[in-house]
Amino acid sequence: MRLSVFNEGSSLPRDLSGEIFNPFVSVRKGSGEGHLGQGLLIVRLIAEHHDGQVQAGNQVHNSVPGLRFDVDLPAP
């Protein structure tokens, strides 16, 4: 089973591609808002707990650039 989420506007910098699911990593640095960089870590841990995996990558959807997240879980 795959769950995909598309986030308009944000993109994944190349230097963060291997780190985005690690603690204290955020692509929203400098946006003026406080971010702890824990959200995607929690997503990864939940997916792994259920023998799944999560991936992120840049994508254009309906001519809008953004970031796509895929959570793959085994069939129940």
JSON list of C-alpha atoms in Angstrom, two decimals:
[
{"chain": "A", "resi": 1, "resn": "MET", "atom": "CA", "xyz": [0.00, 0.00, 0.00]},
{"chain": "A", "resi": 2, "resn": "ARG", "atom": "CA", "xyz": [1.33, 3.46, -0.85]},
{"chain": "A", "resi": 3, "resn": "LEU", "atom": "CA", "xyz": [0.32, 6.81, 0.64]},
{"chain": "A", "resi": 4, "resn": "SER", "atom": "CA", "xyz": [1.60, 9.83, -1.29]},
{"chain": "A", "resi": 5, "resn": "VAL", "atom": "CA", "xyz": [1.51, 13.46, -0.17]},
{"chain": "A", "resi": 6, "resn": "PHE", "atom": "CA", "xyz": [2.47, 16.45, -2.33]},
{"chain": "A", "resi": 7, "resn": "ASN", "atom": "CA", "xyz": [3.62, 19.67, -0.64]},
{"chain": "A", "resi": 8, "resn": "GLU", "atom": "CA", "xyz": [3.46, 22.69, -2.97]},
{"chain": "A", "resi": 9, "resn": "GLY", "atom": "CA", "xyz": [6.26, 25.22, -2.94]},
{"chain": "A", "resi": 10, "resn": "SER", "atom": "CA", "xyz": [8.91, 23.50, -0.84]},
{"chain": "A", "resi": 11, "resn": "SER", "atom": "CA", "xyz": [11.71, 21.61, -2.52]},
{"chain": "A", "resi": 12, "resn": "LEU", "atom": "CA", "xyz": [14.35, 19.23, -1.26]},
{"chain": "A", "resi": 13, "resn": "PRO", "atom": "CA", "xyz": [17.88, 20.64, -1.54]},
{"chain": "A", "resi": 14, "resn": "ARG", "atom": "CA", "xyz": [20.39, 18.09, -2.85]},
{"chain": "A", "resi": 15, "resn": "ASP", "atom": "CA", "xyz": [22.53, 18.36, 0.27]},
{"chain": "A", "resi": 16, "resn": "LEU", "atom": "CA", "xyz": [19.58, 17.22, 2.42]},
{"chain": "A", "resi": 17, "resn": "SER", "atom": "CA", "xyz": [18.36, 14.35, 0.23]},
{"chain": "A", "resi": 18, "resn": "GLY", "atom": "CA", "xyz": [20.01, 11.68, 2.39]},
{"chain": "A", "resi": 19, "resn": "GLU", "atom": "CA", "xyz": [19.22, 13.40, 5.68]},
{"chain": "A", "resi": 20, "resn": "ILE", "atom": "CA", "xyz": [15.62, 14.60, 5.41]},
{"chain": "A", "resi": 21, "resn": "PHE", "atom": "CA", "xyz": [14.27, 11.85, 7.71]},
{"chain": "A", "resi": 22, "resn": "ASN", "atom": "CA", "xyz": [16.95, 12.36, 10.39]},
{"chain": "A", "resi": 23, "resn": "PRO", "atom": "CA", "xyz": [16.36, 14.27, 13.65]},
{"chain": "A", "resi": 24, "resn": "PHE", "atom": "CA", "xyz": [16.56, 18.08, 13.61]},
{"chain": "A", "resi": 25, "resn": "VAL", "atom": "CA", "xyz": [16.57, 18.38, 9.79]},
{"chain": "A", "resi": 26, "resn": "SER", "atom": "CA", "xyz": [14.16, 20.82, 8.12]},
{"chain": "A", "resi": 27, "resn": "VAL", "atom": "CA", "xyz": [13.87, 22.16, 4.57]},
{"chain": "A", "resi": 28, "resn": "ARG", "atom": "CA", "xyz": [12.11, 25.26, 5.96]},
{"chain": "A", "resi": 29, "resn": "LYS", "atom": "CA", "xyz": [15.14, 26.90, 7.53]},
{"chain": "A", "resi": 30, "resn": "GLY", "atom": "CA", "xyz": [15.06, 30.69, 7.48]},
{"chain": "A", "resi": 31, "resn": "SER", "atom": "CA", "xyz": [11.30, 30.89, 6.98]},
{"chain": "A", "resi": 32, "resn": "GLY", "atom": "CA", "xyz": [10.86, 32.85, 10.19]},
{"chain": "A", "resi": 33, "resn": "GLU", "atom": "CA", "xyz": [9.03, 30.00, 11.91]},
{"chain": "A", "resi": 34, "resn": "GLY", "atom": "CA", "xyz": [10.44, 27.70, 14.56]},
{"chain": "A", "resi": 35, "resn": "HIS", "atom": "CA", "xyz": [10.84, 24.12, 13.38]},
{"chain": "A", "resi": 36, "resn": "LEU", "atom": "CA", "xyz": [12.25, 21.25, 15.38]},
{"chain": "A", "resi": 37, "resn": "GLY", "atom": "CA", "xyz": [12.84, 18.93, 12.43]},
{"chain": "A", "resi": 38, "resn": "GLN", "atom": "CA", "xyz": [11.04, 16.02, 14.07]},
{"chain": "A", "resi": 39, "resn": "GLY", "atom": "CA", "xyz": [7.97, 15.52, 11.85]},
{"chain": "A", "resi": 40, "resn": "LEU", "atom": "CA", "xyz": [9.55, 13.49, 9.07]},
{"chain": "A", "resi": 41, "resn": "LEU", "atom": "CA", "xyz": [11.59, 11.53, 11.60]},
{"chain": "A", "resi": 42, "resn": "ILE", "atom": "CA", "xyz": [8.32, 10.47, 13.24]},
{"chain": "A", "resi": 43, "resn": "VAL", "atom": "CA", "xyz": [6.86, 9.50, 9.84]},
{"chain": "A", "resi": 44, "resn": "ARG", "atom": "CA", "xyz": [9.95, 7.37, 9.12]},
{"chain": "A", "resi": 45, "resn": "LEU", "atom": "CA", "xyz": [9.82, 5.66, 12.53]},
{"chain": "A", "resi": 46, "resn": "ILE", "atom": "CA", "xyz": [6.11, 4.83, 12.18]},
{"chain": "A", "resi": 47, "resn": "ALA", "atom": "CA", "xyz": [6.67, 3.42, 8.68]},
{"chain": "A", "resi": 48, "resn": "GLU", "atom": "CA", "xyz": [9.63, 1.33, 9.86]},
{"chain": "A", "resi": 49, "resn": "HIS", "atom": "CA", "xyz": [7.63, 0.06, 12.85]},
{"chain": "A", "resi": 50, "resn": "HIS", "atom": "CA", "xyz": [5.12, -1.35, 10.36]},
{"chain": "A", "resi": 51, "resn": "ASP", "atom": "CA", "xyz": [7.88, -2.85, 8.14]},
{"chain": "A", "resi": 52, "resn": "GLY", "atom": "CA", "xyz": [7.49, -0.04, 5.61]},
{"chain": "A", "resi": 53, "resn": "GLN", "atom": "CA", "xyz": [9.61, 2.73, 4.22]},
{"chain": "A", "resi": 54, "resn": "VAL", "atom": "CA", "xyz": [9.29, 6.39, 3.31]},
{"chain": "A", "resi": 55, "resn": "GLN", "atom": "CA", "xyz": [10.81, 8.39, 0.46]},
{"chain": "A", "resi": 56, "resn": "ALA", "atom": "CA", "xyz": [10.91, 12.04, -0.54]},
{"chain": "A", "resi": 57, "resn": "GLY", "atom": "CA", "xyz": [11.72, 13.78, -3.79]},
{"chain": "A", "resi": 58, "resn": "ASN", "atom": "CA", "xyz": [11.08, 16.90, -5.82]},
{"chain": "A", "resi": 59, "resn": "GLN", "atom": "CA", "xyz": [8.20, 16.76, -8.27]},
{"chain": "A", "resi": 60, "resn": "VAL", "atom": "CA", "xyz": [6.10, 19.05, -10.46]},
{"chain": "A", "resi": 61, "resn": "HIS", "atom": "CA", "xyz": [2.33, 18.47, -10.21]},
{"chain": "A", "resi": 62, "resn": "ASN", "atom": "CA", "xyz": [-0.09, 20.47, -12.38]},
{"chain": "A", "resi": 63, "resn": "SER", "atom": "CA", "xyz": [2.79, 22.85, -13.28]},
{"chain": "A", "resi": 64, "resn": "VAL", "atom": "CA", "xyz": [3.43, 23.52, -9.57]},
{"chain": "A", "resi": 65, "resn": "PRO", "atom": "CA", "xyz": [6.84, 22.55, -8.16]},
{"chain": "A", "resi": 66, "resn": "GLY", "atom": "CA", "xyz": [6.93, 20.86, -4.80]},
{"chain": "A", "resi": 67, "resn": "LEU", "atom": "CA", "xyz": [8.01, 17.96, -2.67]},
{"chain": "A", "resi": 68, "resn": "ARG", "atom": "CA", "xyz": [6.40, 14.50, -2.79]},
{"chain": "A", "resi": 69, "resn": "PHE", "atom": "CA", "xyz": [6.46, 12.04, 0.09]},
{"chain": "A", "resi": 70, "resn": "ASP", "atom": "CA", "xyz": [5.65, 8.35, -0.40]},
{"chain": "A", "resi": 71, "resn": "VAL", "atom": "CA", "xyz": [4.99, 5.98, 2.50]},
{"chain": "A", "resi": 72, "resn": "ASP", "atom": "CA", "xyz": [5.05, 2.33, 1.43]},
{"chain": "A", "resi": 73, "resn": "LEU", "atom": "CA", "xyz": [3.57, -0.24, 3.80]},
{"chain": "A", "resi": 74, "resn": "PRO", "atom": "CA", "xyz": [3.17, -3.98, 3.27]},
{"chain": "A", "resi": 75, "resn": "ALA", "atom": "CA", "xyz": [-0.33, -5.26, 2.60]},
{"chain": "A", "resi": 76, "resn": "PRO", "atom": "CA", "xyz": [-2.17, -6.29, 5.79]}
]
